[in-house]
XYZ file of C-alpha atoms in Angstrom:
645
model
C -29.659 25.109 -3.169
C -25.961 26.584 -2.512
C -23.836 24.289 -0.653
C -23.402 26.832 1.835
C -27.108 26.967 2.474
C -27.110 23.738 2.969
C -26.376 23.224 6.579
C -27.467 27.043 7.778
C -31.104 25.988 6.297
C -30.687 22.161 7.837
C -30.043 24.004 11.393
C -33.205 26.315 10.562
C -35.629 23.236 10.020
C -34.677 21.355 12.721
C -35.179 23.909 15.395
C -38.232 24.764 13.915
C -39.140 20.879 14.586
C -37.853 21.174 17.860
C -40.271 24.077 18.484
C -43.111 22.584 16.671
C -43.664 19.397 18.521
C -42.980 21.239 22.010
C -45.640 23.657 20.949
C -47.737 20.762 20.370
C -46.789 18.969 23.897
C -47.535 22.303 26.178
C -50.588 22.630 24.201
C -51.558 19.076 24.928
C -50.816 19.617 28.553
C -52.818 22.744 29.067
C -55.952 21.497 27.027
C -56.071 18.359 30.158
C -56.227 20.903 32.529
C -59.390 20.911 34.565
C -59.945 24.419 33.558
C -58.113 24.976 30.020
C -56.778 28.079 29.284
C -59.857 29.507 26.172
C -57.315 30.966 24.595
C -56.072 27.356 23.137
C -57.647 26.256 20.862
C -58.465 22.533 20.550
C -57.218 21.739 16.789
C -53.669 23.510 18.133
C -51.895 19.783 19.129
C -53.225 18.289 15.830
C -52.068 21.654 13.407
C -48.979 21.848 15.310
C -48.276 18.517 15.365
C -48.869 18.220 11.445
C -46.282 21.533 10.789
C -44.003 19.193 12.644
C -44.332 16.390 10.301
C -43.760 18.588 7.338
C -40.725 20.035 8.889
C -39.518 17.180 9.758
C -40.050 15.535 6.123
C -38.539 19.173 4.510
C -35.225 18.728 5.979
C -34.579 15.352 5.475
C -35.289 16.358 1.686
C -33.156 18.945 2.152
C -30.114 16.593 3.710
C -30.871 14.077 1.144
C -30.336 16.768 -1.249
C -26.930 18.113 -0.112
C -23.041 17.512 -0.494
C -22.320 14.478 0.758
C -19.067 15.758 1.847
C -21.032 18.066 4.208
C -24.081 16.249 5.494
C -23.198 13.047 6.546
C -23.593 13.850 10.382
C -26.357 15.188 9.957
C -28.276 12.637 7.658
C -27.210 10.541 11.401
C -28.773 12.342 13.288
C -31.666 13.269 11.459
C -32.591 9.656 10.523
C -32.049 8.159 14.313
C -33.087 11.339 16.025
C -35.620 13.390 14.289
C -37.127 10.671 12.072
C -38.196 8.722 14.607
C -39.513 11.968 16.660
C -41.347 12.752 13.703
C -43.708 9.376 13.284
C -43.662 9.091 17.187
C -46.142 12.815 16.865
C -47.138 11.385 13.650
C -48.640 8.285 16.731
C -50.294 11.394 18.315
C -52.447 13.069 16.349
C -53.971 9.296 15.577
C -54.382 8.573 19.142
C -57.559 10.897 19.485
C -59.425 9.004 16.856
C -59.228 5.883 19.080
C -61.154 5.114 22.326
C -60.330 4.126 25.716
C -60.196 5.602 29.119
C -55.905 5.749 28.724
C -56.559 7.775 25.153
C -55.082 11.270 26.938
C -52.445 9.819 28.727
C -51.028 7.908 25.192
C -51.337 10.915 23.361
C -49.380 13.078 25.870
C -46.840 10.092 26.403
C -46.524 10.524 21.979
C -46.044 13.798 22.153
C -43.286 13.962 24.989
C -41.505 11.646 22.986
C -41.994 13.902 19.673
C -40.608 16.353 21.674
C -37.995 15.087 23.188
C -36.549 13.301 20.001
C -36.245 15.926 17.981
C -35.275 18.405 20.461
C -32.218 15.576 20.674
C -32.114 16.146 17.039
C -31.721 19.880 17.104
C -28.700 19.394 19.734
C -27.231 16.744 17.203
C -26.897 19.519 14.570
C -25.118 21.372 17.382
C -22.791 18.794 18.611
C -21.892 15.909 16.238
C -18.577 16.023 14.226
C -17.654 14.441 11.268
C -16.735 11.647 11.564
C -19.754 11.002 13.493
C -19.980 7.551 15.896
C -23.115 5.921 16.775
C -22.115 6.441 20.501
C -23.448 10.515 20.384
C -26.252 9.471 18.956
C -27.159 6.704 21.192
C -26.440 9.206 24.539
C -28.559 11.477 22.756
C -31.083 9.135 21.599
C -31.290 7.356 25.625
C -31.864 10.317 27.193
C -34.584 11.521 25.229
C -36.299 8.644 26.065
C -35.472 8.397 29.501
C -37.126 12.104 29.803
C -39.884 10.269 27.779
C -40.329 7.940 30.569
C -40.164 10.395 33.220
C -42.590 12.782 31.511
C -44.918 9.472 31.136
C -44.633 8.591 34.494
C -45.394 12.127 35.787
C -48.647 11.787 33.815
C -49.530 8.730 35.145
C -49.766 10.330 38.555
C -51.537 13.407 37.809
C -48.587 15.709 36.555
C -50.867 16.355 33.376
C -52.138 19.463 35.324
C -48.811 21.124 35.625
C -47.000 21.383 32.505
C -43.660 22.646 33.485
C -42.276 19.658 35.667
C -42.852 17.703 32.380
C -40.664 20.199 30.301
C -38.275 20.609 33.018
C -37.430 16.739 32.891
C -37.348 17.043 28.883
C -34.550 19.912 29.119
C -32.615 18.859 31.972
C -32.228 15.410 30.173
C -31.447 17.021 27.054
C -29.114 19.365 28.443
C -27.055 16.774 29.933
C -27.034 14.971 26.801
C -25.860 17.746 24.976
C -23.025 18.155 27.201
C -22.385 14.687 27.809
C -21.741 14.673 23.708
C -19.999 17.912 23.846
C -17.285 16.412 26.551
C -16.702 13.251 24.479
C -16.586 14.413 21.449
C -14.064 17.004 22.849
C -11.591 14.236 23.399
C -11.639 12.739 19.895
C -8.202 11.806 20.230
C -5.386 11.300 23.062
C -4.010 14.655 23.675
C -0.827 15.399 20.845
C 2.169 13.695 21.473
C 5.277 13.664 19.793
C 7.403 11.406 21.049
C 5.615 8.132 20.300
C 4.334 8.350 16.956
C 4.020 5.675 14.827
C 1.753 5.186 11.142
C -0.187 7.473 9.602
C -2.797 9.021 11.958
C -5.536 10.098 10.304
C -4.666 8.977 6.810
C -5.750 6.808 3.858
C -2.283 4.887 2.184
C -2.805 4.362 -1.339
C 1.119 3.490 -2.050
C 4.329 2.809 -0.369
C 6.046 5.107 2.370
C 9.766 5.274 2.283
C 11.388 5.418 5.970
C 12.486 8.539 7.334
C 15.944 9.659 6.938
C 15.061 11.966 10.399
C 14.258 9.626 12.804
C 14.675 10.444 16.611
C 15.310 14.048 15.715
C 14.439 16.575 18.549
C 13.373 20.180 16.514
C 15.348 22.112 18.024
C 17.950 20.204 15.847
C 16.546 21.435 12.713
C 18.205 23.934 11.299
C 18.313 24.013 7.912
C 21.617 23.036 5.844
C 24.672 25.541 6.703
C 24.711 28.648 4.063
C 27.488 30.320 2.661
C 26.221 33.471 1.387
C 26.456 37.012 2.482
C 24.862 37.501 6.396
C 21.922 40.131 5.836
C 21.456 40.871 9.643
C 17.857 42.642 11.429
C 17.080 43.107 15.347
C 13.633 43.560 16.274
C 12.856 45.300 19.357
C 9.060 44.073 20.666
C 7.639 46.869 22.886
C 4.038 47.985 24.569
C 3.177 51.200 24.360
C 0.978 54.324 22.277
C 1.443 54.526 18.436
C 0.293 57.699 17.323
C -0.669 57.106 13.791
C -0.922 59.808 10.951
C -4.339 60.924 10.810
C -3.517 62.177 14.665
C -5.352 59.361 16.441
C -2.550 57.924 19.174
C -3.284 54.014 19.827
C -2.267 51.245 22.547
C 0.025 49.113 20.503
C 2.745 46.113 21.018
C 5.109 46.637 18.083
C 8.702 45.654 16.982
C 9.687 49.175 17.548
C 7.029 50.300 14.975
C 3.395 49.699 13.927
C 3.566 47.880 10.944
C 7.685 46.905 12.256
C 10.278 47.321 10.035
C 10.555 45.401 6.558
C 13.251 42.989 6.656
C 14.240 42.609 3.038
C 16.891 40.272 1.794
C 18.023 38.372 -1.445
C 17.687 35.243 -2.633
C 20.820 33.329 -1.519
C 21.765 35.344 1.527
C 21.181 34.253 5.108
C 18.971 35.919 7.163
C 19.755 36.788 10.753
C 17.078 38.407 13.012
C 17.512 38.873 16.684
C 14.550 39.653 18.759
C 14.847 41.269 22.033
C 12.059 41.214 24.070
C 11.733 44.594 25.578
C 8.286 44.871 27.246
C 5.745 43.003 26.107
C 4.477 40.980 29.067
C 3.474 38.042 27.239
C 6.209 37.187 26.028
C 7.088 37.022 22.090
C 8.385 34.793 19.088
C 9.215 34.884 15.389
C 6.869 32.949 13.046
C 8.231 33.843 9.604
C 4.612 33.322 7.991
C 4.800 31.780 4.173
C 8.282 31.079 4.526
C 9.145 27.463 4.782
C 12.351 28.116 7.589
C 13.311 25.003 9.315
C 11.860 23.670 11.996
C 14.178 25.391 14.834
C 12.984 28.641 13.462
C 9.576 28.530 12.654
C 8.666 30.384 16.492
C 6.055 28.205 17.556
C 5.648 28.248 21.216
C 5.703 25.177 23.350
C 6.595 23.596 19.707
C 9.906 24.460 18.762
C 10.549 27.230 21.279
C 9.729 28.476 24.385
C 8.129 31.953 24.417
C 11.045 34.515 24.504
C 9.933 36.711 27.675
C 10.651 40.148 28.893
C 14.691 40.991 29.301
C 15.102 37.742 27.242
C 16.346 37.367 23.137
C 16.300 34.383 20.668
C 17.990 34.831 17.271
C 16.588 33.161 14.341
C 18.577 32.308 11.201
C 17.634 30.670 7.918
C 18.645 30.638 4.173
C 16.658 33.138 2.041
C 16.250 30.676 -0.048
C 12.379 32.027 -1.238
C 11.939 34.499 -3.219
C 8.539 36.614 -2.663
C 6.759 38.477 -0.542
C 5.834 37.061 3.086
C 5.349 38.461 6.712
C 6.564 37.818 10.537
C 4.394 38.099 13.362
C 4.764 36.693 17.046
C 2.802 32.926 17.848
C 2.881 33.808 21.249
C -0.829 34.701 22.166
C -1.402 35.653 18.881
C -5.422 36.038 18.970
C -4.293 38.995 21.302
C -1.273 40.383 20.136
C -1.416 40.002 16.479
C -4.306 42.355 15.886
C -2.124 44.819 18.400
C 0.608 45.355 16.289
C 3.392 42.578 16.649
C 3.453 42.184 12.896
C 5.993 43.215 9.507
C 6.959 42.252 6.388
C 9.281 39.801 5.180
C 10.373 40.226 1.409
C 13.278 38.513 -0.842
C 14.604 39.235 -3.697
C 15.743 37.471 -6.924
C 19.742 37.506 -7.038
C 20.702 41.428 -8.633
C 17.740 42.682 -5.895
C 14.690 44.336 -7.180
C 13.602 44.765 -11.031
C 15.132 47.846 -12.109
C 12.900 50.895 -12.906
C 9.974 49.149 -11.188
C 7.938 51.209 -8.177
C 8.220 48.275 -5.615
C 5.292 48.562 -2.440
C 4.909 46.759 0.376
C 1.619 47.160 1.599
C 0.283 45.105 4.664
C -2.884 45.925 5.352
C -3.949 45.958 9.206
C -7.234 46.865 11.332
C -6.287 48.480 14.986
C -8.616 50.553 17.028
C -10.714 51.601 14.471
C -8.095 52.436 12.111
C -7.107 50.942 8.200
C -3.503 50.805 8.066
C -2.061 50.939 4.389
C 1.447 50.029 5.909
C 2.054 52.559 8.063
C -0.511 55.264 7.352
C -4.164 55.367 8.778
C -5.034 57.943 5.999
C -4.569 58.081 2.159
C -0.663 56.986 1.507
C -0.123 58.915 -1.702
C 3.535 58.012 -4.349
C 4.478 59.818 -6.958
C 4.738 57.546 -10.269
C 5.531 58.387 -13.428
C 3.237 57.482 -16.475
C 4.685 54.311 -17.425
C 6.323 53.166 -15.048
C 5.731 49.030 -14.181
C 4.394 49.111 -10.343
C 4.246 45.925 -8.398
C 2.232 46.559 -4.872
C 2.870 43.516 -2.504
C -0.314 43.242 -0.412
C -0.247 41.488 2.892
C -3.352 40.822 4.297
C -2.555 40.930 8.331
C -5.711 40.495 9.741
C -8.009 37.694 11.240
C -10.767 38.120 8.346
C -10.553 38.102 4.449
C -9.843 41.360 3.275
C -11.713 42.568 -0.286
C -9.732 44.801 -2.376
C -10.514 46.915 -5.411
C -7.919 48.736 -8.198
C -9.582 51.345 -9.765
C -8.196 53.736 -12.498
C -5.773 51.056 -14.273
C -5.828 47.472 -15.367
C -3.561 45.308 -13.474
C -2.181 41.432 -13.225
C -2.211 39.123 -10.373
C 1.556 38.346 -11.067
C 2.511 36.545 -7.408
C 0.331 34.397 -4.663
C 1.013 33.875 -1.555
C 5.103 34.317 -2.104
C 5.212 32.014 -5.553
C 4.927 33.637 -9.432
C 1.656 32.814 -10.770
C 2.269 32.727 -14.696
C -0.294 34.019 -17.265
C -3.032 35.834 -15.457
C -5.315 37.451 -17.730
C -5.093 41.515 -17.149
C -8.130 42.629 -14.987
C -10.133 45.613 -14.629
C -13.010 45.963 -12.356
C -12.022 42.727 -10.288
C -12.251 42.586 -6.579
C -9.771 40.764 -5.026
C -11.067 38.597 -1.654
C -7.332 38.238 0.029
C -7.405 35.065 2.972
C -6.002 36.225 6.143
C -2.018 35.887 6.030
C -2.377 35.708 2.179
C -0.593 37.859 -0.096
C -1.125 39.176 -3.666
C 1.142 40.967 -6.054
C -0.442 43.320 -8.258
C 1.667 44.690 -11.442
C 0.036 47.480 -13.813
C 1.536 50.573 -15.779
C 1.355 53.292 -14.268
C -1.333 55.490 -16.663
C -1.405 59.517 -17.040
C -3.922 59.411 -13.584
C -4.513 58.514 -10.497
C -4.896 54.540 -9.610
C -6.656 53.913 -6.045
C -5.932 50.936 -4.135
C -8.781 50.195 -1.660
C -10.415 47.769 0.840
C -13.872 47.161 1.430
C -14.696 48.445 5.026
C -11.641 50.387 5.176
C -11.566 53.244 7.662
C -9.797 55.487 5.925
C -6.841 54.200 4.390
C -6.033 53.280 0.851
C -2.892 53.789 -1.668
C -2.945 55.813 -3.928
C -0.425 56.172 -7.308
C -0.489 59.768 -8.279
C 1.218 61.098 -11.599
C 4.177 63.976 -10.839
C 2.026 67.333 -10.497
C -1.047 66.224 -8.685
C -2.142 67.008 -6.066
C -1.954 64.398 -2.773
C -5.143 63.169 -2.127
C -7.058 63.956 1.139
C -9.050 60.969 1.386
C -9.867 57.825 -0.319
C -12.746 57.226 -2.896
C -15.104 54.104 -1.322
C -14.604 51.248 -2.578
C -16.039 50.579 -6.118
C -16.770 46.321 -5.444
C -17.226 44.473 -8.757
C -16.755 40.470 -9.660
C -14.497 38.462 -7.571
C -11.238 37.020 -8.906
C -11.716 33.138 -9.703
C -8.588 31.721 -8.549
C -9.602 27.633 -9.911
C -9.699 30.002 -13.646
C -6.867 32.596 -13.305
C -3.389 32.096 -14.745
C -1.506 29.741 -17.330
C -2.231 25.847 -17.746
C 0.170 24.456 -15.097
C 2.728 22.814 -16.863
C 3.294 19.811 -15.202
C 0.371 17.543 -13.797
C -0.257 16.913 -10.185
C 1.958 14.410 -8.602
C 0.761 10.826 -7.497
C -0.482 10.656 -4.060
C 0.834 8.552 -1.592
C -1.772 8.984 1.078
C -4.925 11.228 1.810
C -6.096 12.462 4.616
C -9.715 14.848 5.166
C -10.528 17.793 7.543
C -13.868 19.030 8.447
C -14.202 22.388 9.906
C -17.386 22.964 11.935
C -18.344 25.239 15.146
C -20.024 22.615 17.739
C -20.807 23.107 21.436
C -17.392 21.462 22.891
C -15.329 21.965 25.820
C -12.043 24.030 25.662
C -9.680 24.505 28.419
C -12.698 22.872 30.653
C -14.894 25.303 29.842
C -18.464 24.023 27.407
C -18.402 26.543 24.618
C -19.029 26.729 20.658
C -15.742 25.823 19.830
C -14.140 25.800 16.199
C -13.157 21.589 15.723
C -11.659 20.184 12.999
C -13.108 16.297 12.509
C -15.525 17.077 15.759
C -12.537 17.353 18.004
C -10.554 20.278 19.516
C -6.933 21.097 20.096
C -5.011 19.067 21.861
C -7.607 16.098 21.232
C -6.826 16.181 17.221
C -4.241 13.630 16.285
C -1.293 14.852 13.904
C -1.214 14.423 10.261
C 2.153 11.617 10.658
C 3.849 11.991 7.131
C 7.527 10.169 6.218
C 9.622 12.366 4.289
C 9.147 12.561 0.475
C 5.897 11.634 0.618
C 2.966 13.671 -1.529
C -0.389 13.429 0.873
C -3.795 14.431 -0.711
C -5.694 16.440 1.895
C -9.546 17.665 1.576
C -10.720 20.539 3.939
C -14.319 20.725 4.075
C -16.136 24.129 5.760
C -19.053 22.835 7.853
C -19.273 25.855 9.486
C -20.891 29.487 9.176
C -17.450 30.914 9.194
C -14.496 31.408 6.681
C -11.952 29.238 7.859
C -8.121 30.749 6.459
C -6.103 27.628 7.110
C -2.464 27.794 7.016
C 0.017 25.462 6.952
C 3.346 26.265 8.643
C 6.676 24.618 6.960
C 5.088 24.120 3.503
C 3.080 25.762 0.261
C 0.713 22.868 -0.890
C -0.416 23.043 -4.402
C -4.300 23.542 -5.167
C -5.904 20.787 -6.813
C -9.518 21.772 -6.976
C -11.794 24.073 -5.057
C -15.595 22.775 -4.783
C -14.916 19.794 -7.229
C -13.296 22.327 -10.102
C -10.105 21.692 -11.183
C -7.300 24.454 -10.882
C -5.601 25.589 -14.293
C -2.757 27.195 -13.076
C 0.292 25.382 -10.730
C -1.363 27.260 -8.051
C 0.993 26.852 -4.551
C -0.662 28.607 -1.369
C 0.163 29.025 2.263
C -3.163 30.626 3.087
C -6.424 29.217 2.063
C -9.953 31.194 2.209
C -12.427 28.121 2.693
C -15.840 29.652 2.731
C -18.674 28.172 4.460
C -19.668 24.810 2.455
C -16.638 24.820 0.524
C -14.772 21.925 -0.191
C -10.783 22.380 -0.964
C -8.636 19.451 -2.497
C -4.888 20.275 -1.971
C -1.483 18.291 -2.751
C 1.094 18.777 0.322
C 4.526 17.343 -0.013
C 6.249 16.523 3.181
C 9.594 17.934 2.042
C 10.742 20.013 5.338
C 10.957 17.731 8.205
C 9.684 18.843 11.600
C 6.633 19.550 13.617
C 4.434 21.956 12.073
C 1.384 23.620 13.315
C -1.634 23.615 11.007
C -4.539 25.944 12.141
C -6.953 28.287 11.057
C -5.534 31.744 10.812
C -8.383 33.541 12.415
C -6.620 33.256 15.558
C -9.742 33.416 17.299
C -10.851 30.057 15.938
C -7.185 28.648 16.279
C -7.157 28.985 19.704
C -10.961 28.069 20.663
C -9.619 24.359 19.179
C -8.429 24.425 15.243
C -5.552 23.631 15.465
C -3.495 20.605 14.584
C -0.121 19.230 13.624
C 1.600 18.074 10.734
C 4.115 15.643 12.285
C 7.463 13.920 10.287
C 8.001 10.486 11.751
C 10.405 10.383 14.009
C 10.612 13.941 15.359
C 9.893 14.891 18.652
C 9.909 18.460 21.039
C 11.447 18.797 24.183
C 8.948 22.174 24.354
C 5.715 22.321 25.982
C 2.581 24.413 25.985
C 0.847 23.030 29.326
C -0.359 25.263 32.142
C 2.994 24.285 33.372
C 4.556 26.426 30.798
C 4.606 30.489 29.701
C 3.765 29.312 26.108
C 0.485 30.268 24.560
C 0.985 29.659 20.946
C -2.569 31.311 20.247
């Protein structure tokens, strides 16, 4: 069985048991009626009862079977919770074969307890984390048999006739279990501080750690060394208002004075200036240059290492172009919201001379808004003239909150750039769909042939690229896209040349979607290691220091997780080994996938780490990577106007 399937059929099996043995308990209750309902039968407790054993035995053959990396929770619960429900029906259907005047009451008493266990069970797959603690379990566990007791005790004096005051003290107690789990294991940490941080939270040492050279350093100290190169200066200009795009549609937008906002491109060695003046967007607005490892100061983090710049106010960020590549801005501030509205644009730098001569050079973010595909800025087909032969390189920038699929059809092409760095001797493709992570980029090189190439993404509404020789005609809309086999990125590109550093420490995150409390509110929240944000302690790292980190997807949901400040260098996706010297800011981890990555902790700061669907980052995954030393004097309390998601 996939890994994937895994948990999704795990979570199948044990509400089925759930359902199974309280089938079996309302049937019991009704068939000790004084007048039993005809139309249940009497074998239904016993063939019920039995389905529940076989479920019950099917899943743990199923956990027993799985990752270890994603099951170990579950194998917890299962064993205390369900198990033990399991054999207590298993005590049930036996009871009728025995005598005595009690016989009834037993069996009911067996069943309750079936019931009751392995309805805790169910609630165990939906609110343990990983690491899991006995103390869930045992909350869990106590009040299932406290609504045993009750249920018991009901029957003892003459509640056998009325089934629904026994099933109302089996989900009441459950229900407060399940919150009672869901409010602890909210708080899996103390809330983030980073003014008091000492060791490695969260971490595994397997070598020395050098002191840091940036102790008591505040962030907004961080600047980056002082440049000396030529000043390439931008102001941005966030606004509300309606966009109306070029297929006629007009849209309700927040933009930097235009939807995508302008480019920014510089060249390697130059400084970049960019002013933003907050114009009218309510919610304020920020800078975070994502990909781009700025310093600290400047990485426009809200309540982090800035306060939210608000309407009539400006903040002017400045940093070395020091990265070549392509990359992309967007505000932090309420970004779930705001993002997907149209506070986004494209950051590129060049190699000193600026770009390759005689090369087309694109920029294409991609973006979903009301409906529309944007291919940068059009909603429709964008159509360039290129002459046969010409080298193309088409910088994609994926700029939504899901993983966009795209498809090249009428040439072969290279994936020549990831994520900002060169990726070295890719293979040429044809055919090949390419699944982009949100905030990822890809550059694609090809020749331009004697026809038409189509650049397209699966589910797009309507826009696409496409590279048209001199004499045809513009296109009027865009062919649907063709799909194919994905791109392998653990196979694509040259040997890496050099091997993967030593690690110094490791440290493991598990994604999962429980039932937790956010903001005071139960909900299924997105945790990382059972917990939500604040209530995750930071990654502490000294500088210099090369920290092996697993991420493991629990979840049903791709998880894009992005580290700010850093590219880490993929080691091995589901146990496979990486050829190339593959360096990412953006990582796709599918459900059940497990991703082994190398971060070195060579920019010193406080960095947010989160999932890029923004969505998920602010229902709880998000945490910190945090230098030694460092501290904020920013805050993102209810206090404060900062909302970094």
């Amino acid at each position: 069985m996939p890994a994937s399937a895994v948990l999704g059929v795990d979570l199948l099996l044990a509400a089925a048991c759930a359902a199974a043995w309280g089938t079996a308990l309302a049937a019991g209750l009704a068939l000790t009626r004084t007048t039993a309902p005809g139309w249940v039968p009497r074998w239904a407790p016993d063939a019920v009862g039995t389905l529940g054993v076989l479920i019950g035995a099917g899943r743990l053959a199923v956990l027993f079977g799985g990752p270890s990396a994603l099951v170990g929770d579950r194998l917890l619960g299962a064993t205390a919770l369900t198990a033990p429900g399991c054999l207590a029906g298993l005590a049930a259907l036996v009871l009728p074969r025995l005598t005595g005047p009690e016989r009834h009451g037993r069996q009911l008493s067996a069943l309750a307890a079936a019931s009751s266990l392995t309805t805790a069970g169910l609630l165990a797959v939906l609110t343990l984390g990983t690491p899991a603690g006995w103390l869930p379990v045992a909350v869990l566990g106590a009040l299932a048999l406290l609504a045993t007791g009750a249920v018991a005790a009901g029957l003892a004096k003459g509640w056998r006739h009325r089934a629904v005051p026994a099933l109302g003290t089996l989900s009441v107690a459950i229900l407060v279990g399940s919150l009672a789990v869901a409010w602890m294991d909210s708080r899996g940490g103390a809330p983030s501080s980073f003014h008091e941080m000492d060791g490695h939270s969260g971490m595994s040492s397997t070598g020395p750690a050098a002191s840091s050279p940036h102790a008591n350093r505040s962030v907004d100290a961080l600047r980056g060394s002082q440049t000396s190169g030529p000043v390439r200066e931008f102001t941005l200009h966030a606004r509300s208002g309606k966009v109306t795009l070029d297929n006629g549609s007009t849209v309700d937008a927040l933009t930097f004075g235009s939807l995508p906002g302008p480019e920014l491109r510089a060249v390697q060695g130059e400084t970049v200036r960019v002013t933003l003046v907050n114009d009218s967007v309510a919610d304020g607005v920020t800078l975070h240059w994502h990909g781009y490892d700025v310093p600290n100061a400047m990485d426009g983090v809200p309540g982090v290492t800035q306060d939210a710049v608000m309407p009539g106010q400006s903040f002017t960020y400045e940093f070395a172009a020091a990265q070549t590549g392509t990359y992309w801005y967007h505000t932090h501030q309420n970004g779930s919201a705001d993002v997907p509205l149209g506070l986004y644009g494209a950051l590129v730098v060049d190699p000193p001379g600026g770009p390759a001569p005689g090369v087309k050079d694109l920029t294409v973010p991609v973006h979903s808004i009301a409906g529309a595909t944007l291919f940068g800025s059009h909603a429709g087909a964008w159509s360039e003239t290129v002459a046969p032969g010409t080298p193309v390189r088409v910088r994609l920038i994926n700029t939504d909150q899901l993983t966009q699929r795209f498809g090249v059809a009428g040439s072969g092409f290279r994936l020549s750039a990831v994520d900002g760095g060169d990726l070295a001797g890719g293979a040429e493709l044809a055919g090949t769909v390419l699944p982009l992570a949100a905030g990822g980029r890809y550059d694609v090189v090809l020749t331009m042939p004697d026809h038409p190439v189509w650049i397209t993404a699966e589910g797009s509404h309507g826009g696409a690229l496409a590279l048209i020789p001199p004499g045809d005609p513009a296109p009027s809309s865009a062919p649907r896209f063709g799909g194919g086999t994905e791109l392998d990125l653990a196979a694509y590109g040259a040997p890496a040349a050099s091997p993967v550093p030593h690690a110094d420490a490791t440290a493991t995150y598990t994604a999962d979607h429980l039932l937790r409390f956010v903001d005071g509110t139960p909900k299924f929240a997105f945790t990382i290691n059972g917990a939500v944000y604040p209530n995750i302690p930071p990654l502490v790292v000294h500088d210099g220091e090369n920290v092996l980190v697993t991420i493991v997807n629990r979840s049903d949901d791709i998880h894009p997780m992005h580290p700010h400040g850093h590219h880490v260098r993929v080691v091995s996706i589901d146990g496979r080994a990486v050829a190339a010297d593959l360096r990412m800011d953006s990582l796709e981890v599918r459900p059940g996938q497990v991703w082994t990555v190398l971060l070195t902790a060579d920019n010193p700061g406080i960095w947010m780490d989160h999932c890029h669907n923004l969505s998920h980052a602010r229902d709880g995954m998000v945490f910190h990577l945090a230098y030694e030393g460092v501290g904020t004097p920013f805050s993102h309390d209810a206090s404060s106007a900062n909302r970094p998601e």
